[in-house]
Coordinates of C-alpha atoms in Angstrom, one line a residue:
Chain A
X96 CA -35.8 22.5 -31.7
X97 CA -33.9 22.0 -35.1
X98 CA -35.1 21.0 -38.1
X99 CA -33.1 19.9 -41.1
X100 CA -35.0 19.4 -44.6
X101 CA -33.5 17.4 -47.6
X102 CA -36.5 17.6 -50.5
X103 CA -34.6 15.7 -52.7
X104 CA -35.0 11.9 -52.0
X105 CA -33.2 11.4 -55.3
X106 CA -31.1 13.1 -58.0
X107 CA -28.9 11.9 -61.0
X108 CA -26.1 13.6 -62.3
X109 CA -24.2 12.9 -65.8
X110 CA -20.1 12.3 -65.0
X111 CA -18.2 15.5 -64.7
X112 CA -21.4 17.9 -65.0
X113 CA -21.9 20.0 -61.5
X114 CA -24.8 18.8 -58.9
X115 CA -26.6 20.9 -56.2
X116 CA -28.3 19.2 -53.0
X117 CA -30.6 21.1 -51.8
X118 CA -30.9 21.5 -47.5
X119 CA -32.8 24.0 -45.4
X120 CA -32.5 24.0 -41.9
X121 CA -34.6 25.7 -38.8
X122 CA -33.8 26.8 -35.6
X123 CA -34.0 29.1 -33.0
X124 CA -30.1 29.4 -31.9
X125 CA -28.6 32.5 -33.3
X126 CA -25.1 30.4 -33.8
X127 CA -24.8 27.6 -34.9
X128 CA -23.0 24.8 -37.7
X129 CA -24.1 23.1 -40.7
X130 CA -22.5 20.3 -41.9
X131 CA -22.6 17.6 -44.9
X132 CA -21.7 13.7 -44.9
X133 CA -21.6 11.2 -47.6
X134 CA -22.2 7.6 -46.8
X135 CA -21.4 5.4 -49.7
X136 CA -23.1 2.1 -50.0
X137 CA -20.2 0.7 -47.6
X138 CA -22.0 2.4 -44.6
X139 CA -19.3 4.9 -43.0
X140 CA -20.0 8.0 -42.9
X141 CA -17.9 11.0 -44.2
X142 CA -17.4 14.3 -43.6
X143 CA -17.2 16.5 -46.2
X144 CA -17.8 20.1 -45.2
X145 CA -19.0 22.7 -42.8
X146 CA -20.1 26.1 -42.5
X147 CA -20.7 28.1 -39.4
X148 CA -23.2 30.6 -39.3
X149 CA -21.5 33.5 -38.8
X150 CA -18.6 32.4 -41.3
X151 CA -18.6 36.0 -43.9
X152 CA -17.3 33.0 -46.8
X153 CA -19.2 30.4 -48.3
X154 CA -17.3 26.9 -47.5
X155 CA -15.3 25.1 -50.1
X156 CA -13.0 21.8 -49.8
X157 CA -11.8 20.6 -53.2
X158 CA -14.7 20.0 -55.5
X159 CA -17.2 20.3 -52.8
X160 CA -18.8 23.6 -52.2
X161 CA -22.0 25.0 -49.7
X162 CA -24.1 27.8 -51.2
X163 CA -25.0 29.5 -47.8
X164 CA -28.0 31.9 -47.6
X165 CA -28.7 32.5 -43.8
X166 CA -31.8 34.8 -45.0
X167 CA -33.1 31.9 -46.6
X168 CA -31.6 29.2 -44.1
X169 CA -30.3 26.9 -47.0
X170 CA -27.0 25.3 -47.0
X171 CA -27.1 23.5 -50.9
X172 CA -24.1 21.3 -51.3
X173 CA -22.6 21.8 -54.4
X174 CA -20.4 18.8 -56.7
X175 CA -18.4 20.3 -59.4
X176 CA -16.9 18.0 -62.2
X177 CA -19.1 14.4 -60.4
X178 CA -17.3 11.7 -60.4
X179 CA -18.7 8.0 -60.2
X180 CA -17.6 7.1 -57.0
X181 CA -19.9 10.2 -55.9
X182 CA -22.4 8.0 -56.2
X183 CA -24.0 7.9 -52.4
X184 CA -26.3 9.0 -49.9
X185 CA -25.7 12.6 -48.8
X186 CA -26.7 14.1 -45.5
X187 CA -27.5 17.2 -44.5
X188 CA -26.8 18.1 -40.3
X189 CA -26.8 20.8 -38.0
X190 CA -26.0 21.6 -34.5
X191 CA -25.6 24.8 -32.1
X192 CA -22.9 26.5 -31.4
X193 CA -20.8 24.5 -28.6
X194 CA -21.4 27.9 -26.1
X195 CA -24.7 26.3 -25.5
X196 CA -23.5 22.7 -24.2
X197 CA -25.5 21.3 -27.2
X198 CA -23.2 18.9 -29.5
X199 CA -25.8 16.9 -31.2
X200 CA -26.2 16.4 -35.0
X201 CA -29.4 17.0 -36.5
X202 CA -29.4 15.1 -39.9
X203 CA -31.7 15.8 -42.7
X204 CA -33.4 12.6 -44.3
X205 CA -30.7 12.5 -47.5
X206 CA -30.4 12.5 -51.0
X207 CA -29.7 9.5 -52.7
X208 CA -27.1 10.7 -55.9
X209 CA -26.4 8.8 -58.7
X210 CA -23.4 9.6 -61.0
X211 CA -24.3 8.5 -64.6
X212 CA -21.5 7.9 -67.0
Chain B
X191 CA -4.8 9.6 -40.3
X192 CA -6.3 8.8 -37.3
X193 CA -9.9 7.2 -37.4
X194 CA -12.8 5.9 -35.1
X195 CA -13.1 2.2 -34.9
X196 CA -15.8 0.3 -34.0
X197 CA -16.5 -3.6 -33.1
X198 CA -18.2 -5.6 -34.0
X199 CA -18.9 -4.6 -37.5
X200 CA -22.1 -7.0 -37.8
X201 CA -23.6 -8.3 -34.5
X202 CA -26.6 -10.6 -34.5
X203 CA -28.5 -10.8 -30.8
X204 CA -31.8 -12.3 -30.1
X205 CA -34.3 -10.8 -28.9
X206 CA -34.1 -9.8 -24.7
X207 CA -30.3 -10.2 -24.4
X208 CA -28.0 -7.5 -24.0
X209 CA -25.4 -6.2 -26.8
X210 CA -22.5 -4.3 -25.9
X211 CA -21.0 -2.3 -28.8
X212 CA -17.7 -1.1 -28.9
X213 CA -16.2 2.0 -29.7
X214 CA -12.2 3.6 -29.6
X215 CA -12.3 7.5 -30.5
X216 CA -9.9 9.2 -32.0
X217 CA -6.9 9.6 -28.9
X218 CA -7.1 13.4 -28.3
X219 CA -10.7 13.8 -28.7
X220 CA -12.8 14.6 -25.8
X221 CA -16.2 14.1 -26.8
X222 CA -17.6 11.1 -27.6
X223 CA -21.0 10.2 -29.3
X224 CA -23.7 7.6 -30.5
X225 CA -25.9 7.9 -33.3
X226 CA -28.1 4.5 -34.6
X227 CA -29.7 4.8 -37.9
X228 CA -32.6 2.5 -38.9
X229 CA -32.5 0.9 -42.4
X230 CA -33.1 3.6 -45.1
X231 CA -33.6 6.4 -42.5
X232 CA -31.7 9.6 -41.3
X233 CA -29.6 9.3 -38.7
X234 CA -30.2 9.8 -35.2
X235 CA -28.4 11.2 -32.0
X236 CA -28.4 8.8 -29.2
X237 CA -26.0 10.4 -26.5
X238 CA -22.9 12.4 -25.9
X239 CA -20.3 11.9 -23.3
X240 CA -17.7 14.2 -22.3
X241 CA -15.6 14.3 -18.6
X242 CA -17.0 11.0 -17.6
X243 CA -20.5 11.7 -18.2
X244 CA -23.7 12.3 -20.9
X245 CA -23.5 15.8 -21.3
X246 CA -26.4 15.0 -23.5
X247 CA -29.2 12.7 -24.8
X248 CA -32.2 12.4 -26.9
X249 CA -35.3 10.8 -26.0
X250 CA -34.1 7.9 -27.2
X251 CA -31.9 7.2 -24.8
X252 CA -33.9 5.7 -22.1
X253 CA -33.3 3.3 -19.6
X254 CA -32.7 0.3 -21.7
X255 CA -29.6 2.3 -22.7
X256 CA -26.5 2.9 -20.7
X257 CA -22.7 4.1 -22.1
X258 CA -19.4 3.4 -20.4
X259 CA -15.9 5.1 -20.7
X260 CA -13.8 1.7 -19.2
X261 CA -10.6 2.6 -19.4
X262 CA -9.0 5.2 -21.5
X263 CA -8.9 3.9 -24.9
X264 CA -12.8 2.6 -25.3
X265 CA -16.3 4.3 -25.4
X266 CA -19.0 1.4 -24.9
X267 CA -22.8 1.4 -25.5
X268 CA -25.2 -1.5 -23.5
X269 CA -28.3 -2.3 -24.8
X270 CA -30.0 -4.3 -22.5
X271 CA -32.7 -6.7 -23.3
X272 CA -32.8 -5.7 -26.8
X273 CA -35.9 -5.8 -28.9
X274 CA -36.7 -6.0 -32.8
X275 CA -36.9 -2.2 -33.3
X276 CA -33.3 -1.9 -32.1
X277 CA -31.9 -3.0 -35.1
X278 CA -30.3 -0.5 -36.9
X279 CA -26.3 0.9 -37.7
X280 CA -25.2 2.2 -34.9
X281 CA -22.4 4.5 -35.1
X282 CA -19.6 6.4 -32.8
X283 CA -18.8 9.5 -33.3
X284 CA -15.7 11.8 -31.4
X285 CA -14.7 15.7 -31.6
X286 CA -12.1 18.0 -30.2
X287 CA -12.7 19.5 -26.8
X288 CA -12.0 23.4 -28.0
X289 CA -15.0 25.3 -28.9
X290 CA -14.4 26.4 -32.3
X291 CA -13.9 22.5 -33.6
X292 CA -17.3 21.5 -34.5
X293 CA -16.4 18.5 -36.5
X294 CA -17.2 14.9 -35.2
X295 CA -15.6 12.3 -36.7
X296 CA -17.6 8.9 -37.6
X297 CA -16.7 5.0 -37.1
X298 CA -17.9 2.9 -39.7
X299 CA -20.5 1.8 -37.8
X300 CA -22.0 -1.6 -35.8
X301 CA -25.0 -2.6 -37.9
X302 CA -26.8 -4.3 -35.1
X303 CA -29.4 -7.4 -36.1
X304 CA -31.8 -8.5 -33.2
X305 CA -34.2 -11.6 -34.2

């Protein structure tokens, strides 16, 4: 089974400062893909970025980064420069690699971030 | 860009009917998915479809819930004789078919209401 943990319900970051969300995962596949959404207060949800587990680079798109440390099993989002409209729910989400038949998201339980200005 | 949609956006139901939410993936995709997500709560995999049939579901997925590929535009999930605990967002979800594509690609969701 997968596990995905988010321990930070809730963080605050000041405008244009950097944030880190903090996600570690479990499971027992030895390949597999973690992902992060955002889901603004509008409901949809967005994909920002993924990493799989045998990728040799840490992920980055734009000003979204993932700090990946498979000894660890973490996959911390990081924000650079935060905007205000960053200012959402962000979720955490795994599945195994497709070779297994399994396509199904795991989601961690969020964090909640707040962009102050 | 091409996007999921999903309708209704808002559906209110009573309690013991059946709801049908509606889903149209993105064209080339092959897989198709539902999630729900109960108010302030992680999100939850419901079901995958791919080929004309669930090629995976949680436990979730029981009996009261059934999905439908109709024609070849729409993705459909029934929920029959709905209850309170049913309301939630449900969302569709749809990925490519090749192995290395591991991204699914979200509607905006069918918050579901049941009184």
């Amino acid at each position: 089974a997968q596990k995905i943990t988010q321990t930070q319900p809730g963080m605050f970051v000041q405008e244009k400062e950097a944030v880190t969300l903090d996600c570690t995962y479990d499971t027992s596949d030895p390949s597999y893909g973690l992902f992060w959404y955002k889901q603004p207060s509008s409901g949809e949800m967005i994909f920002l970025i993924y990493q799989g587990s045998y990728d040799q680079q840490n992920a980055t798109e734009g000003r979204y980064s993932l700090n990946f440390q498979k000894a660890r099993k973490s996959a911390n989002l990081v924000i650079s420069a935060s905007q205000l409209g960053d200012s959402a729910m962000y979720f955490c989400a795994m599945r195994s690699s497709p070779d297994t038949g399994r396509r199904a998201l795991t989601f961690g339980s969020g964090t909640r971030l707040q962009v102050q200005p | 860009e091409p996007e999921v949609t999903q309708t209704p956006s808002h559906q209110v139901t009573q309690m013991g009917q059946e709801v049908i939410l509606r889903c149209v993936p993105i064209s080339n995709h092959l897989y198709f998915y539902w999630y729900r997500q109960i108010l302030g709560q992680k999100v939850e995999f419901l079901v995958s479809f791919y080929n004309n049939e669930i090629s995976e579901k949680s436990e979730i997925f029981d009996d009261q819930f059934s999905v439908e590929r109709p024609d070849g535009s729409n993705f459909t999930l029934k929920i029959r004789s709905t209850k309170l605990e049913d309301s939630a967002m449900y969302f569709c979800a749809s990925s490519e078919g090749s192995s290395s594509s591991y991204e699914q690609y979200f509607g905006p969701g069918t918050r579901l209401t049941v009184t």
